[in-house]
Short mmCIF file of C-alpha atoms in Angstrom, two decimals:
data_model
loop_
_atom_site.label_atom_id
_atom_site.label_comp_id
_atom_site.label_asym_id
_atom_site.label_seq_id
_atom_site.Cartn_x
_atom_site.Cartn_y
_atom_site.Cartn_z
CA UNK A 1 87.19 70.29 54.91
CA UNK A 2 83.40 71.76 54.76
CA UNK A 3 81.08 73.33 56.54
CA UNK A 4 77.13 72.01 56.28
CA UNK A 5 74.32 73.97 58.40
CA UNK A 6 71.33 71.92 59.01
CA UNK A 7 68.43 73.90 59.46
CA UNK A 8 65.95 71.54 61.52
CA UNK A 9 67.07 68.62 63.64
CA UNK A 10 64.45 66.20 64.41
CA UNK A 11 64.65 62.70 63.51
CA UNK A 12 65.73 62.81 59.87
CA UNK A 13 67.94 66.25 60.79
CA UNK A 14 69.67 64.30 63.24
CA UNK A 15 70.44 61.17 61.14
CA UNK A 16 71.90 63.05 58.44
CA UNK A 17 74.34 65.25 60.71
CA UNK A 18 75.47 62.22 62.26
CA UNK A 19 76.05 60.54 58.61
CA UNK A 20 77.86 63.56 57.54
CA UNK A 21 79.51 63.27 60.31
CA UNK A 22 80.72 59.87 60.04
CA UNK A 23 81.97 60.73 56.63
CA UNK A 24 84.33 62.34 57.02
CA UNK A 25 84.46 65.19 54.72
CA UNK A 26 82.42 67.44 56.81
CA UNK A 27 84.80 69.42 59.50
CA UNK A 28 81.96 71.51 60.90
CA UNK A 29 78.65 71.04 61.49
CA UNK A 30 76.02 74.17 62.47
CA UNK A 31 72.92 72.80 63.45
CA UNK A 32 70.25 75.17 63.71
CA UNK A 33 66.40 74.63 65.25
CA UNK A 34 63.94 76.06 67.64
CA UNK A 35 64.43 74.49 70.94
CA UNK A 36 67.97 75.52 71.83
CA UNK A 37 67.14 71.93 74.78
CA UNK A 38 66.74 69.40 71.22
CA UNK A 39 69.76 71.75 69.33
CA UNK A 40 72.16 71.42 71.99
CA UNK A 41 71.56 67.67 72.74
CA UNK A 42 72.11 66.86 69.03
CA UNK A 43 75.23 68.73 69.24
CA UNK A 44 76.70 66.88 71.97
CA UNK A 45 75.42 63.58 70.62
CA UNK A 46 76.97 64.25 66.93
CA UNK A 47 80.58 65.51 68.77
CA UNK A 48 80.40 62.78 71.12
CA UNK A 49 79.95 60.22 68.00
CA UNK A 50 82.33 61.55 65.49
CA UNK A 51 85.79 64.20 65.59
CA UNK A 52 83.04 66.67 63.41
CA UNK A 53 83.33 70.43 65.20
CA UNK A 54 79.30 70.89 66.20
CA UNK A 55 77.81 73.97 66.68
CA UNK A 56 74.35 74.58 67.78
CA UNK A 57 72.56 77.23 66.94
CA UNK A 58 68.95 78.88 68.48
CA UNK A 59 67.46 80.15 65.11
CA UNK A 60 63.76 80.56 64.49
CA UNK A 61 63.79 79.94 60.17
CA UNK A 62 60.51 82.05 60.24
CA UNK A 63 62.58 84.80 60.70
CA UNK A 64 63.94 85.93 57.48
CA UNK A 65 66.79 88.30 59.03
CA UNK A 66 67.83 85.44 61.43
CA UNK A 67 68.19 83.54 58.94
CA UNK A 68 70.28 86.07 56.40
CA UNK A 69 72.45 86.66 59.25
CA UNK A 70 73.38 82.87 60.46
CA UNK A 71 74.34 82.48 56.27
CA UNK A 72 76.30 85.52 56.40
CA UNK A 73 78.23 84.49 59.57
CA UNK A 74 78.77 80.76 58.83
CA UNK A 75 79.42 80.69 54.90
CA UNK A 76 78.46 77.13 55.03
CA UNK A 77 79.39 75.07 51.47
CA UNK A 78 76.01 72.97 51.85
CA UNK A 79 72.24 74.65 53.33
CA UNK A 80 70.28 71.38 54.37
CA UNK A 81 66.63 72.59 55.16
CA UNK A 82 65.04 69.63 56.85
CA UNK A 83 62.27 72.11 58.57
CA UNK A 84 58.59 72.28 58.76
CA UNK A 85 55.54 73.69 60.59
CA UNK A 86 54.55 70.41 61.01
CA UNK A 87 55.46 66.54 60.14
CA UNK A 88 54.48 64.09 57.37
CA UNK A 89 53.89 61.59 59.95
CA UNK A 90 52.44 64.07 62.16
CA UNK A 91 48.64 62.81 61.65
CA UNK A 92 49.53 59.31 62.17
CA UNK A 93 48.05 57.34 64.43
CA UNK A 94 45.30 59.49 64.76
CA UNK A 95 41.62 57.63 63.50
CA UNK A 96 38.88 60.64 63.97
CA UNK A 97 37.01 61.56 60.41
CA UNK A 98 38.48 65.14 60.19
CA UNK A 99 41.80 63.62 60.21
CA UNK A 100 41.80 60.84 58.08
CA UNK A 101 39.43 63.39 55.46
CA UNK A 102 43.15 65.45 55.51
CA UNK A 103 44.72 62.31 54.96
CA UNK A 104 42.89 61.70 51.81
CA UNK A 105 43.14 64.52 50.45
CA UNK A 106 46.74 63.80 49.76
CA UNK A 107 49.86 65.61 50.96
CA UNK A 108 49.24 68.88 48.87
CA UNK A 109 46.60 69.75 51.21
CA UNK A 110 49.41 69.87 54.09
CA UNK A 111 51.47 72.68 52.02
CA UNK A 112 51.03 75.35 54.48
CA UNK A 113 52.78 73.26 57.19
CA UNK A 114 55.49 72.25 54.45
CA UNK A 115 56.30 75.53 52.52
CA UNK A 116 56.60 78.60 54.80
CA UNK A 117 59.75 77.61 56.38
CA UNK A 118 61.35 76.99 52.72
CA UNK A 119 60.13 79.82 51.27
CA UNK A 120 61.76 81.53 54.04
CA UNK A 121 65.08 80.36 53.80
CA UNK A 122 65.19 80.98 49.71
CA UNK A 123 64.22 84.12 51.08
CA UNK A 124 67.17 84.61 53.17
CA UNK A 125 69.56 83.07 51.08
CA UNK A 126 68.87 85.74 48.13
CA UNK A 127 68.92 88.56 50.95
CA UNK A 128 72.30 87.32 52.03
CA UNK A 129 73.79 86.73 48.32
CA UNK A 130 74.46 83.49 49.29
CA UNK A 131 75.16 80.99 46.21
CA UNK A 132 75.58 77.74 47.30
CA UNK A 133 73.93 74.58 47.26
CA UNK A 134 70.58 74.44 48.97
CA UNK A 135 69.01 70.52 49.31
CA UNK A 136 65.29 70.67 50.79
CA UNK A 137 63.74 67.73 52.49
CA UNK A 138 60.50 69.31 52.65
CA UNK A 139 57.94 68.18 50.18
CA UNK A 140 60.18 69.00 47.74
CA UNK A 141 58.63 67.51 44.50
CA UNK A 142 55.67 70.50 45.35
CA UNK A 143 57.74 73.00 46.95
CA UNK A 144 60.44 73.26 44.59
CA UNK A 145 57.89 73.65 41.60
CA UNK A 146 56.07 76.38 43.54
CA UNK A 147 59.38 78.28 44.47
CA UNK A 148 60.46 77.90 41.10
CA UNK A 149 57.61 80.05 40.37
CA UNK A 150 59.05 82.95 42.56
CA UNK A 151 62.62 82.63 41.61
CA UNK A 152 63.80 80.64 45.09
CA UNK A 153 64.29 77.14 43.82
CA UNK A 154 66.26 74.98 45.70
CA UNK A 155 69.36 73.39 44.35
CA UNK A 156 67.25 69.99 45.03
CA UNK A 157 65.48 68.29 47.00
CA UNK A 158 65.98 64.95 49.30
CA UNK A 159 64.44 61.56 49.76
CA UNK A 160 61.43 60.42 47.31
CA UNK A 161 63.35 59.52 43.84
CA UNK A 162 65.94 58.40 45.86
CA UNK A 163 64.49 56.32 48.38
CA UNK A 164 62.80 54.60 45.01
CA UNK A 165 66.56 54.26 43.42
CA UNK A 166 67.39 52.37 46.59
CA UNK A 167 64.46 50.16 46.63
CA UNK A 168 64.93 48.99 43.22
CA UNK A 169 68.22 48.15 44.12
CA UNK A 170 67.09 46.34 46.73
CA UNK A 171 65.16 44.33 44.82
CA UNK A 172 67.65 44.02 41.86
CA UNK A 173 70.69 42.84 44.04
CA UNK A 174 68.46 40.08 46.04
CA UNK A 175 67.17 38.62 42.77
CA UNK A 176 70.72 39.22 40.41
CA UNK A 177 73.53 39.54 43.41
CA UNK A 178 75.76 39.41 40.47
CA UNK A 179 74.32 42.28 38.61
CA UNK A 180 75.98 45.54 37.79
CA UNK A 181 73.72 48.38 39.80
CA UNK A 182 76.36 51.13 39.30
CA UNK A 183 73.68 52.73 37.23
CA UNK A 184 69.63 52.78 37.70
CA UNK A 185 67.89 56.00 37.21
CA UNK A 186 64.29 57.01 38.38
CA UNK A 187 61.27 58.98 37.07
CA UNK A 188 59.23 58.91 40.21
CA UNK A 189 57.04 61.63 42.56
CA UNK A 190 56.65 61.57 45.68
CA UNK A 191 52.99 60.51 45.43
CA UNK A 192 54.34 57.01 44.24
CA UNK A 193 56.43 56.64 47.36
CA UNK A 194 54.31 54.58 49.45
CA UNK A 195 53.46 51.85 46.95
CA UNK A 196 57.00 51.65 46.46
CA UNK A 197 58.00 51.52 49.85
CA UNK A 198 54.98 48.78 50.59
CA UNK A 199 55.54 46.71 47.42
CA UNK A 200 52.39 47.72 45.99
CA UNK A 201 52.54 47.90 42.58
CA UNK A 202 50.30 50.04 40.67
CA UNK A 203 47.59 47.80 38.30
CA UNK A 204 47.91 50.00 35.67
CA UNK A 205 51.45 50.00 34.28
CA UNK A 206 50.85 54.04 33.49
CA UNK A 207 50.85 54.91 37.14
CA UNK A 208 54.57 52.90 37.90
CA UNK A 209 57.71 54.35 39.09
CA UNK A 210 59.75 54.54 35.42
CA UNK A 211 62.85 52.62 36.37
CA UNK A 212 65.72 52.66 33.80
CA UNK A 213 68.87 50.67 33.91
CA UNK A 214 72.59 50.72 32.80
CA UNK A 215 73.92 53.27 30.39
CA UNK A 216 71.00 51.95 27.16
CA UNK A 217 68.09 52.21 29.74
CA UNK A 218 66.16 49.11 29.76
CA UNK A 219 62.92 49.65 31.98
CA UNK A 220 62.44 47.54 34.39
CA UNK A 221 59.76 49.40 36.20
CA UNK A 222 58.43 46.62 38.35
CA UNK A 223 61.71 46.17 40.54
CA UNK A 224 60.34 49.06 42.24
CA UNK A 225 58.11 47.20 43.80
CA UNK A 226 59.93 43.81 44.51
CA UNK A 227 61.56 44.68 47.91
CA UNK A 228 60.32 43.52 51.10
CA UNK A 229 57.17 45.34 52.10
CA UNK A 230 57.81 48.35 54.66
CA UNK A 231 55.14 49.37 56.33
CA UNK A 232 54.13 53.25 57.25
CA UNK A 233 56.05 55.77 59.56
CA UNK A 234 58.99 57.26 61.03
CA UNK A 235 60.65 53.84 59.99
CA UNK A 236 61.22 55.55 56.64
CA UNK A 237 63.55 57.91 57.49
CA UNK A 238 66.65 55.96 57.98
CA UNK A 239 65.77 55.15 54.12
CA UNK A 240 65.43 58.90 53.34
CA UNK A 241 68.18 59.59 54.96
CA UNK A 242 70.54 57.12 53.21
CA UNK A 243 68.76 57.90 49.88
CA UNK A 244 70.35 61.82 51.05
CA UNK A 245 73.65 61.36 52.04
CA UNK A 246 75.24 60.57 48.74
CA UNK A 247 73.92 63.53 47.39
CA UNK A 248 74.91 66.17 50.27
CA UNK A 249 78.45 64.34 50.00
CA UNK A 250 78.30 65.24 46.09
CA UNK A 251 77.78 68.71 46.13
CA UNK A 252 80.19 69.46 48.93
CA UNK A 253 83.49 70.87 47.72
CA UNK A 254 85.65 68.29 46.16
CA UNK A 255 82.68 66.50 45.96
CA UNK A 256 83.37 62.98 43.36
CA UNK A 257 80.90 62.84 40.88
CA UNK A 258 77.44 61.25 41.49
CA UNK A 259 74.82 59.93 39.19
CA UNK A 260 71.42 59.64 41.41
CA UNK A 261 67.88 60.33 40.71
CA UNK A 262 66.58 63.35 43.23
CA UNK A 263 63.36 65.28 43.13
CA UNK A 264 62.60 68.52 42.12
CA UNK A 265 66.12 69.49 40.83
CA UNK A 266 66.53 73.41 39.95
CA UNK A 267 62.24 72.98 41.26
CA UNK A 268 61.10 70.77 38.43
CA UNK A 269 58.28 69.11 39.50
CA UNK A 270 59.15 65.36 40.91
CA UNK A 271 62.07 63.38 40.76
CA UNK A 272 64.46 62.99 38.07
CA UNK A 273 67.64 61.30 36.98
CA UNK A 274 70.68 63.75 37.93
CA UNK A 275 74.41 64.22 37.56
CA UNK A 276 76.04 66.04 40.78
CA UNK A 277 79.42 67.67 39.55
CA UNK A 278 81.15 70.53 41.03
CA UNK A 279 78.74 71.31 43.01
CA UNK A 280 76.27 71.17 40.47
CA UNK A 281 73.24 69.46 39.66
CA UNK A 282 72.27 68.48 35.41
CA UNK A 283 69.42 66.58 34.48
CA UNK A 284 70.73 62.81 33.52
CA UNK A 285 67.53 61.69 31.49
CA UNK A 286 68.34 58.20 30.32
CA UNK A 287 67.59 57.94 25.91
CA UNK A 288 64.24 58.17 24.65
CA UNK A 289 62.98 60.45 27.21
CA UNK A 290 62.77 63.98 26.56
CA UNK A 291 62.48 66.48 29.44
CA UNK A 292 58.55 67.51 28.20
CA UNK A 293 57.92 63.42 28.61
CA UNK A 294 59.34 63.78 31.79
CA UNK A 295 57.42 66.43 33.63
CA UNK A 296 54.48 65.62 31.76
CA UNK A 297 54.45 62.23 33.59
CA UNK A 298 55.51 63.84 37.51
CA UNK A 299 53.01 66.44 37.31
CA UNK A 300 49.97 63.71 36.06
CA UNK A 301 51.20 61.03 38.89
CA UNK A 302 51.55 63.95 40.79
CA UNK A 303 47.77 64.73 41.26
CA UNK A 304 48.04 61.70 43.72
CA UNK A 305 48.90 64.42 46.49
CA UNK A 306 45.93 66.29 45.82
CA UNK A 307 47.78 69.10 43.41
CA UNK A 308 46.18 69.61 40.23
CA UNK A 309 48.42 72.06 38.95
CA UNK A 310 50.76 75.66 40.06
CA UNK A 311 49.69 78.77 38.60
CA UNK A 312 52.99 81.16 37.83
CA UNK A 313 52.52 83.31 40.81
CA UNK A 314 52.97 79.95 42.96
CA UNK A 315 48.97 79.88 43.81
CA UNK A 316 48.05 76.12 44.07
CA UNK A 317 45.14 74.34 43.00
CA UNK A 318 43.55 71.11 44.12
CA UNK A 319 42.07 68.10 42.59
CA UNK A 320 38.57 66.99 42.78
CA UNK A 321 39.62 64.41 44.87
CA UNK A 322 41.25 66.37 47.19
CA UNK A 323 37.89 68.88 47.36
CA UNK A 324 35.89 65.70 48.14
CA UNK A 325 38.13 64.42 50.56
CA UNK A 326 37.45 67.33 53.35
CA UNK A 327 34.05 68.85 51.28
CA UNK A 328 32.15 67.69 54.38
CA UNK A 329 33.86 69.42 57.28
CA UNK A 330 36.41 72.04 55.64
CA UNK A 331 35.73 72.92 51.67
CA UNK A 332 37.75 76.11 52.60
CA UNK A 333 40.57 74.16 53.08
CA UNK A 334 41.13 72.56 49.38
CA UNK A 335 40.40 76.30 47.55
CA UNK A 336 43.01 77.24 45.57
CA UNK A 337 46.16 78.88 47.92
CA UNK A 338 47.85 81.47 47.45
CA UNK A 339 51.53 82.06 48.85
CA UNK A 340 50.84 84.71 50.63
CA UNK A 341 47.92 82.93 52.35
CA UNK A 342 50.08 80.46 53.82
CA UNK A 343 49.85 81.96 57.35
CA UNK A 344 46.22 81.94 57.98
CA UNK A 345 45.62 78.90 55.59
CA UNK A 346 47.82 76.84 58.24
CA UNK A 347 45.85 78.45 61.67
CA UNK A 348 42.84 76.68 59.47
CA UNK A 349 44.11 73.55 59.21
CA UNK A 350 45.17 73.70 63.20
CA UNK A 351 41.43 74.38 63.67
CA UNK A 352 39.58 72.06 61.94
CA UNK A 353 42.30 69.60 62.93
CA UNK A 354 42.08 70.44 66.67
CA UNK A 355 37.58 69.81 66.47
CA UNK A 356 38.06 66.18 65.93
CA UNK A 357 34.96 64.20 66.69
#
């Protein structure tokens, strides 16, 4: 039986221990966050729902050391890093012209809240010679491209090309109930998500989620966008989560073989078709696309999160878009950023986010 530390336990955190838990195939859980009050209440709501062993765990994930040390002493088969300075859904709700400028500017602009803790952990997982699997819920189709850059890729990353798998399935099994879904693979970025996920589907067929089906793979890229519409929020994490589970189950030890589609596997940019063997991930492209194709297509759709492309030291730059998005109130904010500017890049975006009005 395996061990899985969780690094982060808010909403999506918390659904996924409690899946794993529910599984199974997971005898011990560490889950690891800031507030030891939200850590320990997870804990006894996981044990309470499932015969899992929980422990919770105080751990700060800025701090590298911490985080060496809780690898080193747990020797967990699976890292999930669900943790970031701040939210995707963070803004939401919120109407005032500085934030919904951020929100235009596309997710990329948000990188300093989604990065450092990631970059941290890849940290601490080289410092501690760990070697396992590392799956990273946190922006991955930018983040793992970026840490690619410095040598830290995750294994993968969660959610995005999977959440699309499972809506075209969606749509596939209420329109052919007799149809054989065993395989459908996705070419899809994160920036695609919400059209997906609200049934919008892009006029020009160039900016689609590439859907491909069964072993020949036939496109089919408008099932995509054929399930029930879904509208904004935290009401997309139970879908993230249960596009996650089958792949955390996968790489665990003993793990059967899983055909998915993920995003940023070994920190290519977007989501791809994968096999997960042996606690291994391989690219599953389905015929007639070649890998170049591939990434050529993420990183254009791509610039719909405001990233125009990542330099080889990691430094990111934005699009036009993005710059005229928050050109009014904060140019400063879309310059290019460097990795090492993360810290006082994020204080920036607290500031001009806290002077609403």
């Amino acid at each position: 039986m395996s061990t899985v530390l969780i690094i982060g336990v808010g909403d999506v955190g918390q659904q996924l221990a409690l899946g794993l838990a529910a599984g199974g195939r997971v005898r011990r859980l560490v889950l690891a966050g800031r507030s030891p009050a939200v850590v320990g209440e997870t804990a006894a709501m996981v044990a309470s729902a499932s015969d899992c062993l929980v422990e919770p765990v105080r751990l700060d994930a800025l701090r590298q050391d911490d985080v060496a040390e809780l690898l080193d002493r747990t020797r967990p088969d699976v890292v999930v890093q669900c943790a970031a300075l701040q939210g995707p859904w963070a803004l939401a709700g919120r109407i005032g012209p500085r934030t919904q400028g951020v929100l235009a500017a596309g997710l990329g602009l948000r990188l300093p809240y989604q990065l450092p803790v990631i970059l941290n952990v890849m940290k601490a997982v080289r410092d501690a010679g760990w070697t396992g699997p590392v799956a990273n819920l946190s922006f991955p189709d930018v983040t793992g491209p970026v840490l690619q850059r410095l040598g830290l890729a995750p294994t993968l990353g969660l959610g995005n090309a999977g959440m699309v798998l499972l809506r075209a399935r969606a749509a596939l099994r209420a329109a052919r109930p007799e149809s054989d879904l065993s395989l459908i693979r996705v070419l899809a970025q994160h920036a695609q998500v919400l059209d997906v996920m609200q049934s919008r589907k892009p006029a020009d067929p160039g900016d689609r989620c590439r859907i491909f089906l069964g072993e020949e793979g036939l496109r089919d890229d408008a099932c995509a966008y054929r399930a029930p519409a879904l509208a904004p929020g935290p009401r997309y994490n139970p879908v993230t989560v249960a596009a996650a589970l089958p792949v955390l189950e996968a790489l665990l030890p003993g793990g059967a073989p899983l055909r998915w589609s993920t995003p940023a596997p070994n920190g290519l940019p977007g989501g791809y078709p994968v096999r997960i063997a042996d606690g291994s991930v391989a690219l599953d492209l389905p015929p007639g696309l070649d890998l170049a194709e591939a990434v050529a297509f993420n990183e254009r759709v791509g610039q719909g999160d405001g990233v125009e492309r990542i330099d080889k030291d990691g430094t990111v730059h934005f699009t036009e878009a993005c710059r005229a998005a928050v050109e009014a109130f904060a140019p400063d904010l879309a310059e290019p950023l460097a990795v090492d500017d993360l810290a006082r890049r994020a204080a920036r975006l607290d500031e001009v986010l806290a002077r609403e009005g």
